[in-house]
PDB file of C-alpha atoms in Angstrom:
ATOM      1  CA  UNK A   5    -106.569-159.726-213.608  1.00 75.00           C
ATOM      2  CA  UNK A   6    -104.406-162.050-212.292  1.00 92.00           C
ATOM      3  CA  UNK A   7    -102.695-165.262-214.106  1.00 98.00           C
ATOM      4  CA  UNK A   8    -103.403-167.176-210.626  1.00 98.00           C
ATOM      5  CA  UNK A   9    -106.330-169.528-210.857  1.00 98.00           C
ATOM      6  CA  UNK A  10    -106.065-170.983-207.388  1.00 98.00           C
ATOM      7  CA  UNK A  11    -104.347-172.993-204.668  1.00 98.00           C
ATOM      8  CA  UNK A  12    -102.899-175.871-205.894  1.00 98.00           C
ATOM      9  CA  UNK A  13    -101.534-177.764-203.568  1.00 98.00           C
ATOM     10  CA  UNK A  14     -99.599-176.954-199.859  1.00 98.00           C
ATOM     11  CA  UNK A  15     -96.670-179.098-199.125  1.00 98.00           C
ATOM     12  CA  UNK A  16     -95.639-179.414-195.273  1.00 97.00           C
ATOM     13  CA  UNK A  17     -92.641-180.724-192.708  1.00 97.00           C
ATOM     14  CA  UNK A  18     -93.704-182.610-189.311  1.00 97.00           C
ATOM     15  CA  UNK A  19     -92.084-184.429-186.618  1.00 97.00           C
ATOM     16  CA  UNK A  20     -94.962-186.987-186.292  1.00 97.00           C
ATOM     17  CA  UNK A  21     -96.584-187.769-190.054  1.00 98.00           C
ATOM     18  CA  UNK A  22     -98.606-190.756-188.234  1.00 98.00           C
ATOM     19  CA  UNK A  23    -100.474-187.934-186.135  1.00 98.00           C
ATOM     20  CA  UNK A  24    -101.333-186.034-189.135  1.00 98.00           C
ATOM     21  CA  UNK A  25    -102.641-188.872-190.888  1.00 98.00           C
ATOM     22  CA  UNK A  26    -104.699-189.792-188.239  1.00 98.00           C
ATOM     23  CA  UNK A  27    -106.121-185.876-188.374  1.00 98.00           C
ATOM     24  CA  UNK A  28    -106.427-185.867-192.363  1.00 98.00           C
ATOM     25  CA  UNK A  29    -107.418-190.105-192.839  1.00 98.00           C
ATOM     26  CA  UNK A  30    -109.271-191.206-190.096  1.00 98.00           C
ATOM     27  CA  UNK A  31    -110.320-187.967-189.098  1.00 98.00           C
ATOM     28  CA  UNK A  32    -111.091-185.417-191.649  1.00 98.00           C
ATOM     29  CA  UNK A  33    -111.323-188.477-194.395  1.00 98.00           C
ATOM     30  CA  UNK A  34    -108.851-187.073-196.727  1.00 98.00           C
ATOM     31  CA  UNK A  35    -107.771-189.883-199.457  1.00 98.00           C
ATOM     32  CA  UNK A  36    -104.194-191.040-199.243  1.00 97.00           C
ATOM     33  CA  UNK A  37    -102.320-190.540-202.641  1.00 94.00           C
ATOM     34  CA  UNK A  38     -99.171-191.443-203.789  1.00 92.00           C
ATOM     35  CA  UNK A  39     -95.677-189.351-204.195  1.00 95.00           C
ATOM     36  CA  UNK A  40     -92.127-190.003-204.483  1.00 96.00           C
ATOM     37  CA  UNK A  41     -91.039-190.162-200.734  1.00 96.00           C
ATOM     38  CA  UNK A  42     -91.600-193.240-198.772  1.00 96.00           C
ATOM     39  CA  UNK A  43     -92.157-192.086-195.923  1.00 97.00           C
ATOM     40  CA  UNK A  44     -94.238-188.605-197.288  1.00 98.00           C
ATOM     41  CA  UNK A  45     -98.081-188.359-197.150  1.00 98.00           C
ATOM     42  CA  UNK A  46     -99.407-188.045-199.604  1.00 98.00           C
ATOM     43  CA  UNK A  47    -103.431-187.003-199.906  1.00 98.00           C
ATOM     44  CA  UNK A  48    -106.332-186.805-202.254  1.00 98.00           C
ATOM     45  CA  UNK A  49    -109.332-184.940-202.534  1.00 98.00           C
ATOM     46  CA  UNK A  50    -109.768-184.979-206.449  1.00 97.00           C
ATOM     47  CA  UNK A  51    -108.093-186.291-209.555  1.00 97.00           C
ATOM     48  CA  UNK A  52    -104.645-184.478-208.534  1.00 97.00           C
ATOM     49  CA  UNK A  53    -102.221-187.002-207.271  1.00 95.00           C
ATOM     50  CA  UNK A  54    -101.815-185.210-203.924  1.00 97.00           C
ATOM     51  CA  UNK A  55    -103.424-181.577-202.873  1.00 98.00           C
ATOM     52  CA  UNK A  56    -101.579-181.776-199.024  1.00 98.00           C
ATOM     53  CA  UNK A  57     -98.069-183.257-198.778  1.00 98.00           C
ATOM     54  CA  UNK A  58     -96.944-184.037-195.485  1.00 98.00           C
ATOM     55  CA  UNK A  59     -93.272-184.969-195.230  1.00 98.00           C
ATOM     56  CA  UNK A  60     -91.316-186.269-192.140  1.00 98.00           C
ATOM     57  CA  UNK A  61     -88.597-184.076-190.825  1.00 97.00           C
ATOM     58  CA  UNK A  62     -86.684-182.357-187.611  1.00 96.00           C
ATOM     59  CA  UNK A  63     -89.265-179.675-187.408  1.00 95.00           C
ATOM     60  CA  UNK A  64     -92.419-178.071-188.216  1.00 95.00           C
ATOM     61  CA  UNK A  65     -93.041-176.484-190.785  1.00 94.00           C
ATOM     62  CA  UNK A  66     -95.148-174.872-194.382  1.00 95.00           C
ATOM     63  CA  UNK A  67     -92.440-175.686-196.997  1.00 97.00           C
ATOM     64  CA  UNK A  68     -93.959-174.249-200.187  1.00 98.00           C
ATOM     65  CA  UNK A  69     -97.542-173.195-201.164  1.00 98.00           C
ATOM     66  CA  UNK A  70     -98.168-174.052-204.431  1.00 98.00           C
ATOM     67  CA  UNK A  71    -100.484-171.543-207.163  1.00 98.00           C
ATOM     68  CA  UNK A  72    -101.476-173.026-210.175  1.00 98.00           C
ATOM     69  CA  UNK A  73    -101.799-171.083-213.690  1.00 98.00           C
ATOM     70  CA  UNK A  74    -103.858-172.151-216.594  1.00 98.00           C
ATOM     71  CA  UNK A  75    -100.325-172.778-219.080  1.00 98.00           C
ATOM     72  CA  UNK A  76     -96.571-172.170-219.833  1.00 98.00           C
ATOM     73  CA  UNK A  77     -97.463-168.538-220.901  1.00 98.00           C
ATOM     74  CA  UNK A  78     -99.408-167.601-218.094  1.00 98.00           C
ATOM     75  CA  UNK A  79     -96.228-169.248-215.885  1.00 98.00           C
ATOM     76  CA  UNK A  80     -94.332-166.552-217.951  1.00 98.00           C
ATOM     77  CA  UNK A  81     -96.105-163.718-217.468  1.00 98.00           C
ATOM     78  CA  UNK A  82     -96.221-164.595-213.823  1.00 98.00           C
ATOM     79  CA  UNK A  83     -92.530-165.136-213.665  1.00 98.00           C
ATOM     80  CA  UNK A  84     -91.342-161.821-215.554  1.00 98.00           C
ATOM     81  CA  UNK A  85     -93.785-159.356-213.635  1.00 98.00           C
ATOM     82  CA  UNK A  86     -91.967-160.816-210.168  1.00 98.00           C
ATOM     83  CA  UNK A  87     -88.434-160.158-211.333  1.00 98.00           C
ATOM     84  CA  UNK A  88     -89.482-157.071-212.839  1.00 98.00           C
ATOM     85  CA  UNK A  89     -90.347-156.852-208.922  1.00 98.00           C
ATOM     86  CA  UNK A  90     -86.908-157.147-208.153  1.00 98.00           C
ATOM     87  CA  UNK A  91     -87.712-160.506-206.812  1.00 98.00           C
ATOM     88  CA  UNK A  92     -85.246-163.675-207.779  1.00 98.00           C
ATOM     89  CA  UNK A  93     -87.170-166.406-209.382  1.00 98.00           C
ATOM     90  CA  UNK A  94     -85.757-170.123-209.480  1.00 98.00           C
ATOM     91  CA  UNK A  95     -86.695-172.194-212.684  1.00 98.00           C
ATOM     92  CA  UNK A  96     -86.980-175.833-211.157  1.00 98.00           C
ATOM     93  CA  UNK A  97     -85.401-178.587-213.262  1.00 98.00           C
ATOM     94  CA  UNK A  98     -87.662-181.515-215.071  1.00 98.00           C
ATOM     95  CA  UNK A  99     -86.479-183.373-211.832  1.00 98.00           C
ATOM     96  CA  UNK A 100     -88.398-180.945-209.421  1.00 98.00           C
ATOM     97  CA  UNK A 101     -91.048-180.230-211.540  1.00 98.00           C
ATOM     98  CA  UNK A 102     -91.672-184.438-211.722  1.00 97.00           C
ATOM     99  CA  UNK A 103     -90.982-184.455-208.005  1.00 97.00           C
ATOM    100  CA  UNK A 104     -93.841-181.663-207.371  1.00 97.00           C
ATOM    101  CA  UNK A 105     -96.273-183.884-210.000  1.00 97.00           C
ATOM    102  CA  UNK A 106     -96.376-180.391-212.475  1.00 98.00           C
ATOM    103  CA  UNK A 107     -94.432-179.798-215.870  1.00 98.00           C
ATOM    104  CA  UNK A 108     -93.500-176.614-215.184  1.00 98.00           C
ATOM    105  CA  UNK A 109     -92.560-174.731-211.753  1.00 98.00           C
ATOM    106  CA  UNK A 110     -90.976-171.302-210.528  1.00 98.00           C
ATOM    107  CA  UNK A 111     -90.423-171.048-207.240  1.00 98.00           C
ATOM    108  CA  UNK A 112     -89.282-167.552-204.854  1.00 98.00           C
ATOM    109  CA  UNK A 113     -90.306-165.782-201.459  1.00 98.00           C
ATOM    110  CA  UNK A 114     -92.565-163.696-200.652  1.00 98.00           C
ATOM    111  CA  UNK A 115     -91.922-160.470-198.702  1.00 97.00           C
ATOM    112  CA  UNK A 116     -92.756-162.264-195.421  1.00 96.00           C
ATOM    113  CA  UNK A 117     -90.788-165.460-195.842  1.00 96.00           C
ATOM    114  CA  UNK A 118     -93.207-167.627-197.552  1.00 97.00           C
ATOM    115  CA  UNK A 119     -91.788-170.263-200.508  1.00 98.00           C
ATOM    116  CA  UNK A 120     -94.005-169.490-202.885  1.00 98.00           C
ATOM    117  CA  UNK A 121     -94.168-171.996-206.088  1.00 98.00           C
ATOM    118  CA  UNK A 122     -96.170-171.151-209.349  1.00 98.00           C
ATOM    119  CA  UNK A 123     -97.061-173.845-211.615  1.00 98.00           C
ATOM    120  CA  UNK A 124     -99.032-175.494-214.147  1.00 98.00           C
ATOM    121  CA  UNK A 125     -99.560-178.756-215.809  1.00 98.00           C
ATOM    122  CA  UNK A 126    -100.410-180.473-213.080  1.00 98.00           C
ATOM    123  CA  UNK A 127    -100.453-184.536-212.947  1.00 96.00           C
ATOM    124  CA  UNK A 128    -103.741-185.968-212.417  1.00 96.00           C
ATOM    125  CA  UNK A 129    -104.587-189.529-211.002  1.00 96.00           C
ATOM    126  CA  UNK A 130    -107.507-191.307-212.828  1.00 96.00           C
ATOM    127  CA  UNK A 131    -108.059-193.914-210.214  1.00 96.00           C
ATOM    128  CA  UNK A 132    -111.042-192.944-208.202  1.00 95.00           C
ATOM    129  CA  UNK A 133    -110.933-191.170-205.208  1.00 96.00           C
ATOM    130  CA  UNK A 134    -112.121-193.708-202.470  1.00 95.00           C
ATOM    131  CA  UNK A 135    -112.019-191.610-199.160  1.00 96.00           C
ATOM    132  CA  UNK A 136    -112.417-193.458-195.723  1.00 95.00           C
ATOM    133  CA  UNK A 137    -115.974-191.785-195.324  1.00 96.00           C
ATOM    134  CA  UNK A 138    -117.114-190.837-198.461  1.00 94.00           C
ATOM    135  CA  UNK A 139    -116.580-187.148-198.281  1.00 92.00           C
ATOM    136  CA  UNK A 140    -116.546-185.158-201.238  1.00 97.00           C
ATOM    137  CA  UNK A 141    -114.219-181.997-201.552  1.00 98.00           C
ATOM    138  CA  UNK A 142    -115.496-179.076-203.392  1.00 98.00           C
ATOM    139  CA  UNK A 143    -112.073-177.753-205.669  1.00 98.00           C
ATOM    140  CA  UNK A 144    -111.872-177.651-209.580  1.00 97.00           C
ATOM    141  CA  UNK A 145    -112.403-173.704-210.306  1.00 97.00           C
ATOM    142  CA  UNK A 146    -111.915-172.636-207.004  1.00 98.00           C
ATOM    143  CA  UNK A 147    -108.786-174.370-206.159  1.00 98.00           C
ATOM    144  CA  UNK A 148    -108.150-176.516-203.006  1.00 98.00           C
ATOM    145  CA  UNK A 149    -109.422-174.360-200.450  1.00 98.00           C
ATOM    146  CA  UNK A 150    -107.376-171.244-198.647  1.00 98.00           C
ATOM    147  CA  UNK A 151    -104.299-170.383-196.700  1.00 98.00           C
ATOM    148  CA  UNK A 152    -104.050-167.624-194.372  1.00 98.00           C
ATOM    149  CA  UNK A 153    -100.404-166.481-194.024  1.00 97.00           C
ATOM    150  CA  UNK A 154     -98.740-164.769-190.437  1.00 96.00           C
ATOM    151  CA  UNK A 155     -97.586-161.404-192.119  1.00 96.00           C
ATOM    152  CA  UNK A 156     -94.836-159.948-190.750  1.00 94.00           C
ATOM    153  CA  UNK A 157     -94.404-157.223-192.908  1.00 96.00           C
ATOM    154  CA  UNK A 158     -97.698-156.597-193.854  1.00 96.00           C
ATOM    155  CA  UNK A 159     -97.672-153.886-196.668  1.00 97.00           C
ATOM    156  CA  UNK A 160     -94.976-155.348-198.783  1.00 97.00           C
ATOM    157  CA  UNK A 161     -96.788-158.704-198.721  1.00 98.00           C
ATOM    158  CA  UNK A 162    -100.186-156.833-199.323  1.00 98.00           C
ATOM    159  CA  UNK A 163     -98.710-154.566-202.317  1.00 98.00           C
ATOM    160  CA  UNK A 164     -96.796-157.749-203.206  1.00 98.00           C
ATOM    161  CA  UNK A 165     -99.757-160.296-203.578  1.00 98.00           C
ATOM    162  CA  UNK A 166    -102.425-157.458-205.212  1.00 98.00           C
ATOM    163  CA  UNK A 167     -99.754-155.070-207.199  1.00 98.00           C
ATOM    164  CA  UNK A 168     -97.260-157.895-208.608  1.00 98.00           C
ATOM    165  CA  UNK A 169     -99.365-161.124-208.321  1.00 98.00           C
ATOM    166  CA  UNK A 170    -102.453-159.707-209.054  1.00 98.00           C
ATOM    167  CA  UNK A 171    -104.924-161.157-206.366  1.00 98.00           C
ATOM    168  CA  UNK A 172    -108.274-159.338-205.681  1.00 98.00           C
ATOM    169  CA  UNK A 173    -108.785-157.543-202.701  1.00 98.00           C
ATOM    170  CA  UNK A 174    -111.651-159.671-201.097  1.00 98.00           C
ATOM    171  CA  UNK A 175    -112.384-157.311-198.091  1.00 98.00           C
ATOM    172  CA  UNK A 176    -111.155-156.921-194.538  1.00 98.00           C
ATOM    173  CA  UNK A 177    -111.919-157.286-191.211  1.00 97.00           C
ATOM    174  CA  UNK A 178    -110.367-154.567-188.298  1.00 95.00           C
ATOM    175  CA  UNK A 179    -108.150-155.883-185.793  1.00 90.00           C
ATOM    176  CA  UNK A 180    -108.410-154.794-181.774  1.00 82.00           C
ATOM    177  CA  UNK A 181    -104.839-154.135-181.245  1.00 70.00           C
ATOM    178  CA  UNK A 182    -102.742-150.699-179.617  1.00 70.00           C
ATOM    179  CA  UNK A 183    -101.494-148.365-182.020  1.00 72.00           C
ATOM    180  CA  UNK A 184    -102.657-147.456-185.982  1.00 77.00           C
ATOM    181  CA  UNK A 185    -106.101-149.624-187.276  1.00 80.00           C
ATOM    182  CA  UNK A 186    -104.486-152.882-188.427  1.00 91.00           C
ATOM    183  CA  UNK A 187    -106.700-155.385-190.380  1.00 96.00           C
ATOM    184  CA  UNK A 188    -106.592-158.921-191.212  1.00 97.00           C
ATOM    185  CA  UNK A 189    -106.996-158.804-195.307  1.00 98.00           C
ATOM    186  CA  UNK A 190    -108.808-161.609-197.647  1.00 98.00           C
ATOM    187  CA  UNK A 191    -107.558-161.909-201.364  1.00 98.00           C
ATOM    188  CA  UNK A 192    -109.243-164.220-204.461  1.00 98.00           C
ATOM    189  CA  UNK A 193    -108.046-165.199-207.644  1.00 98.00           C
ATOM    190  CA  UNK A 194    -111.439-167.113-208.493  1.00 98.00           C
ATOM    191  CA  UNK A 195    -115.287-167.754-207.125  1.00 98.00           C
ATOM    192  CA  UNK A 196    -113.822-168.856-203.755  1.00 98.00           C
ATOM    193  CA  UNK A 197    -114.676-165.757-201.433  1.00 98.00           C
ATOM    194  CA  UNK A 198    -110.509-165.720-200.602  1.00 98.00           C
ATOM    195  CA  UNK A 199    -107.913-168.335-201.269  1.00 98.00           C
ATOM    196  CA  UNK A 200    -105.482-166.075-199.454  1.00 98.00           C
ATOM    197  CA  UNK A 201    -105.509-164.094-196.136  1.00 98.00           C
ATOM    198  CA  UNK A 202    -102.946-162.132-194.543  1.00 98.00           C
ATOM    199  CA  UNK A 203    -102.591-161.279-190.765  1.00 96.00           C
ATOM    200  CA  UNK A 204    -100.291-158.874-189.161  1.00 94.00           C
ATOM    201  CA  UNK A 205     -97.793-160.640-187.315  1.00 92.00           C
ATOM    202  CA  UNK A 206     -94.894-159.451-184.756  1.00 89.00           C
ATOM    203  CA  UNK A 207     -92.076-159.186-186.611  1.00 82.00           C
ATOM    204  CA  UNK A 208     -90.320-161.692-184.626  1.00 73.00           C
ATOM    205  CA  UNK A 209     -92.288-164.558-185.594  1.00 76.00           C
ATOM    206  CA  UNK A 210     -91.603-166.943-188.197  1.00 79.00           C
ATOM    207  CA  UNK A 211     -92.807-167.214-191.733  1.00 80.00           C
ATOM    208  CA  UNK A 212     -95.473-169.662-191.709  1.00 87.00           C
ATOM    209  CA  UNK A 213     -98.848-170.524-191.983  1.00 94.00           C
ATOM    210  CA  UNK A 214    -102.041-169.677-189.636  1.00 96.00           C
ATOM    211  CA  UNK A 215    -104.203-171.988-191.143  1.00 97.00           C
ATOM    212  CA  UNK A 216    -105.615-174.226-194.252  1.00 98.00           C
ATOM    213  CA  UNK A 217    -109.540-174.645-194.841  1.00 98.00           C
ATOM    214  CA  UNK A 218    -110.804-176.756-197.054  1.00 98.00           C
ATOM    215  CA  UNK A 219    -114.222-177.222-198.099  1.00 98.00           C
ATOM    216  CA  UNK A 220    -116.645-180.004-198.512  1.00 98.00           C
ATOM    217  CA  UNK A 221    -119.926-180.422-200.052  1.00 98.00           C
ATOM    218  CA  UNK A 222    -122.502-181.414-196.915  1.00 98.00           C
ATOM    219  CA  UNK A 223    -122.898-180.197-193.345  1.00 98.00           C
ATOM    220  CA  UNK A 224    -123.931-183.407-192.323  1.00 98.00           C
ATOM    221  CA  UNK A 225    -119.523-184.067-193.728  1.00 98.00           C
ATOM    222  CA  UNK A 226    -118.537-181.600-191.593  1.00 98.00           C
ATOM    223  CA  UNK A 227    -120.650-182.262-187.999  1.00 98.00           C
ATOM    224  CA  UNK A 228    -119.753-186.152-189.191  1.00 98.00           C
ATOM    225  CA  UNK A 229    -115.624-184.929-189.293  1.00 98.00           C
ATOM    226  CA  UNK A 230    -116.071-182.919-186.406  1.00 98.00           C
ATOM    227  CA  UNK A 231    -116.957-185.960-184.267  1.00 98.00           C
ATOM    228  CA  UNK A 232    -114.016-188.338-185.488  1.00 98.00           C
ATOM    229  CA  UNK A 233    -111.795-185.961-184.564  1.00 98.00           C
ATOM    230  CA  UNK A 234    -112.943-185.178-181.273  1.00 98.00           C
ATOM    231  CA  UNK A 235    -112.752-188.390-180.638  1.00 98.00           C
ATOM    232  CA  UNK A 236    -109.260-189.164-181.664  1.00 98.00           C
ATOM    233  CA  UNK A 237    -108.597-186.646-179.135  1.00 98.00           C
ATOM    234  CA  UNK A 238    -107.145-183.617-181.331  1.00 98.00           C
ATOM    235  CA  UNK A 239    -107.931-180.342-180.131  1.00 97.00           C
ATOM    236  CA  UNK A 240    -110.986-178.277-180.934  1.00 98.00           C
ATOM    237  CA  UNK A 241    -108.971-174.917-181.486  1.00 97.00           C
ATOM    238  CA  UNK A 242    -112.578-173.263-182.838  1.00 98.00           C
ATOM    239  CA  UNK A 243    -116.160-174.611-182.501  1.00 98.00           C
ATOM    240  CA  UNK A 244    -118.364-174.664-185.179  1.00 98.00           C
ATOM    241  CA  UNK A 245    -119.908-171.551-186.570  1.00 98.00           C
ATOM    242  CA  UNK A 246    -120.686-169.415-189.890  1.00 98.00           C
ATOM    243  CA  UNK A 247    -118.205-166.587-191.284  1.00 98.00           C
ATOM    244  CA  UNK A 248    -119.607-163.533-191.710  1.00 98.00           C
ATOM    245  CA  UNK A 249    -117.349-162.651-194.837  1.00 97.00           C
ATOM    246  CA  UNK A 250    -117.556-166.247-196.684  1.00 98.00           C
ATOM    247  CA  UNK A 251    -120.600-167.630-195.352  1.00 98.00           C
ATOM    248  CA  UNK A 252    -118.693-170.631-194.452  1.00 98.00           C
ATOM    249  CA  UNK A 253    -119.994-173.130-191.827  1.00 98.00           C
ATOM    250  CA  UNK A 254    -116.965-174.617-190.397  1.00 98.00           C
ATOM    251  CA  UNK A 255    -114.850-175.814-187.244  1.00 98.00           C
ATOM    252  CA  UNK A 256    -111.086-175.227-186.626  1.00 98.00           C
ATOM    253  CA  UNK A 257    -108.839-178.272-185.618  1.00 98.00           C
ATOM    254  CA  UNK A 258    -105.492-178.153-184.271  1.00 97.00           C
ATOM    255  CA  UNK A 259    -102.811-180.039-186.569  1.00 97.00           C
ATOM    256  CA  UNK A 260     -99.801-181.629-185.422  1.00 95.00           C
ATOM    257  CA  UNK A 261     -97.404-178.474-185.109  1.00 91.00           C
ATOM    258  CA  UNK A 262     -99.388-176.254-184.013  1.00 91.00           C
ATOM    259  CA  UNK A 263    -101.246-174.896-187.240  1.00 92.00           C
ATOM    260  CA  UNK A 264    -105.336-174.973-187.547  1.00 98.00           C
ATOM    261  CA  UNK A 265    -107.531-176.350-190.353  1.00 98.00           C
ATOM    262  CA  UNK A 266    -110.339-175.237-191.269  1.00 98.00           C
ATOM    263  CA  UNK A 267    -112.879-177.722-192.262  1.00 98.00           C
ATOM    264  CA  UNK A 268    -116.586-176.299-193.791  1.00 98.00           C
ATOM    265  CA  UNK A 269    -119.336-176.272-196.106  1.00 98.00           C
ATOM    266  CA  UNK A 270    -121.785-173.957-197.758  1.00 98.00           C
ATOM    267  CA  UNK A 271    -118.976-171.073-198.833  1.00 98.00           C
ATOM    268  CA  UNK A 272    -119.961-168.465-201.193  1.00 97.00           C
ATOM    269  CA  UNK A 273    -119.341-168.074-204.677  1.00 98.00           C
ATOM    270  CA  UNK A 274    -118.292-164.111-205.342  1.00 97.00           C
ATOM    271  CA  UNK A 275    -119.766-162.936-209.140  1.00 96.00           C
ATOM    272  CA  UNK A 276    -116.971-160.380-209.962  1.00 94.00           C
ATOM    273  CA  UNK A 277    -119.156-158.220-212.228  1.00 94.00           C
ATOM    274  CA  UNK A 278    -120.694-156.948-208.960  1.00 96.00           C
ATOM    275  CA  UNK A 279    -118.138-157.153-205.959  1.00 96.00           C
ATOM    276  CA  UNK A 280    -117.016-154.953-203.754  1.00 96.00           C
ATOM    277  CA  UNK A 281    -114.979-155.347-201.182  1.00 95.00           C
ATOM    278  CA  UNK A 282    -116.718-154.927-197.470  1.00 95.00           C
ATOM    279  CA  UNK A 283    -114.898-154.412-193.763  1.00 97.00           C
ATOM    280  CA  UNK A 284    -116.709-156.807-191.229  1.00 97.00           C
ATOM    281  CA  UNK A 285    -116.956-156.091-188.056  1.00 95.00           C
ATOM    282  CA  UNK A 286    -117.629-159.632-186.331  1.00 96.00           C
ATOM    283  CA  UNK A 287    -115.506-162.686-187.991  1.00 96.00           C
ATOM    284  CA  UNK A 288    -118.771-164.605-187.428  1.00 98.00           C
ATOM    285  CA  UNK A 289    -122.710-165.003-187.470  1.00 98.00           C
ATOM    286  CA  UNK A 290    -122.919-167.892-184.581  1.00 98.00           C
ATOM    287  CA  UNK A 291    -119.977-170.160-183.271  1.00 98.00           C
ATOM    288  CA  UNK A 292    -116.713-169.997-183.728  1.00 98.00           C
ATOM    289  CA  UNK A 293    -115.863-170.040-179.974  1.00 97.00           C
ATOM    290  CA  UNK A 294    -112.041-169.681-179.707  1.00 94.00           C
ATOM    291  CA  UNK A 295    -112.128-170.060-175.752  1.00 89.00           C
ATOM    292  CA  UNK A 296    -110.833-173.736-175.192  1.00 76.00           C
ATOM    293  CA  UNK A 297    -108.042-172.804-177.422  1.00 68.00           C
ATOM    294  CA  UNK A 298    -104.747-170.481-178.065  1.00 55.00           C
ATOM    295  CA  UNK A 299    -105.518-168.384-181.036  1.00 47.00           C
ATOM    296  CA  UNK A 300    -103.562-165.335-182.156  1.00 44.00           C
ATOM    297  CA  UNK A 301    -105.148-163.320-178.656  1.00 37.00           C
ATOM    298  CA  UNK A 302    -103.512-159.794-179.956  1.00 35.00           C
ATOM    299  CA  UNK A 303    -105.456-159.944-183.397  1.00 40.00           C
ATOM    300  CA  UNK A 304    -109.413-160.065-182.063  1.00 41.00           C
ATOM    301  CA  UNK A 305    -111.785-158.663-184.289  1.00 41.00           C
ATOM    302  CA  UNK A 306    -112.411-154.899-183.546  1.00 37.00           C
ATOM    303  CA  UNK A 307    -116.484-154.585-183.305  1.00 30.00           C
TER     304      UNK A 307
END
């Protein structure tokens, strides 16, 4: 089993942080938080001080993703099975770990590129959460939602996340591409059907991110969401639909940058004790109509 309990938090660069926070505020209905840089967003969907960071700079980009462990030995364990990987971890100072609202933090890259920070202790903010539409996000347990990840070396970050983190393999779904069967693959560290997915990526392109779902607790949230940010004319980049895999009912939105989230409802809960991991063969039961939008064309579903 794995010492990862879930996704923590995801910390991001933009060129235009008053976009985002009209996608994640006024759109979505995210909470805004509070953090060390002025000019950094900083939001809320639970007691942690912030769960997405979104801080100004000269380009866009996914600056860390952030895995949380129960304590200081788990962090340990974690931290001597990667270098026993041959991976080089970085201890962060008490100044970066106050900066990243944890006690503890290690931080290294992934086969594909990815900063990857582990960490535990998190700091939590009492206060309580008053979002602009009274949404409520579904996270303890399972974390704060998922990431999917562009992999551009696929096995290595496959054999790195399942043979040296220790995620689960969550099943699979077959890609229509030319050459040797390629799939997209979901991994869990908890209940939540897959806080991780990786999909095969050209080796040219840049480590990054695909997407970020996060859940909420009503459909009525989601339809409600759905129209706000239609309205404050953001891009549909996937209409709304149910996963085959998760069960999720969800829409994708197009975020400053050119990344998706995933906003949905109704996910599944996976009992270990009788798993076992399944290949779909269509990404969804109804919906989920990419046409008005630009999605990764070369990786369709195989059906």
């Amino acid at each position: 089993m794995t010492d990862i309990r879930g996704l923590g938090y995801l910390r991001i660069q933009t060129t235009d942080v008053a976009r985002w926070r009209e996608l994640v505020v006024d759109g979505l209905g995210m909470a805004v938080g509070s953090g060390p840089e002025p000019n950094g967003l900083y939001l809320r969907v639970d007691e942690r001080r912030a769960r997405l960071i979104v801080l100004p700079g000269d380009s866009d980009k996914a600056l860390a993703v952030g895995w949380e462990v129960r304590d200081q030995f788990a962090l340990q364990r974690v931290r001597e099975t990667v270098e026993k990987a041959g991976v080089t971890v970085e201890v962060l100072s008490q100044e970066e770990c106050d900066y990243r609202d944890a006690e503890q933090v290690i931080a290294f890259d992934d086969p594909i590129g990815t900063r990857v920070e582990v960490f535990f202790g998190p700091v939590l903010d009492h206060s309580p959460v008053v979002t602009p539409h009274g949404g409520r996000w579904i996270t303890g347990e399972q974390g704060l939602g998922h990431v999917v990840l562009p992999a551009t070396d696929f096995d290595a970050a496959h054999a790195f996340y399942t043979e040296v983190l220790g995620f689960l393999p969550r099943g699979a779904i077959r890609l229509q591409a030319p050459g040797p069967a390629r799939r997209v693959r979901f991994l869990g560290v908890n209940q939540r059907h897959h806080s991780l997915a990786l999909c095969p990526a050209p080796p040219t392109e840049e480590p990054g991110l695909v997407h970020l779902m996060t859940e909420v607790d009503t459909l009525d949230a989601v339809g409600q969401a759905l129209d706000r940010v239609r309205k404050l004319g953001f891009s549909i980049s996937s209409t709304l639909g149910r996963h085959t895999n998760d069960k999720m009912v969800s829409f994708y939105v197009r975020a400053p940058g050119g990344w998706d989230l995933e906003f949905g409802t109704e996910g599944m809960l996976v009992d270990e004790a009788y798993y076992t991991a399944e290949e779909i063969t269509a990404d969804s039961y109804w919906g989920h109509d990419w046409s008005g939008s630009e999605p990764l064309a070369a990786f369709s579903p195989k059906s």
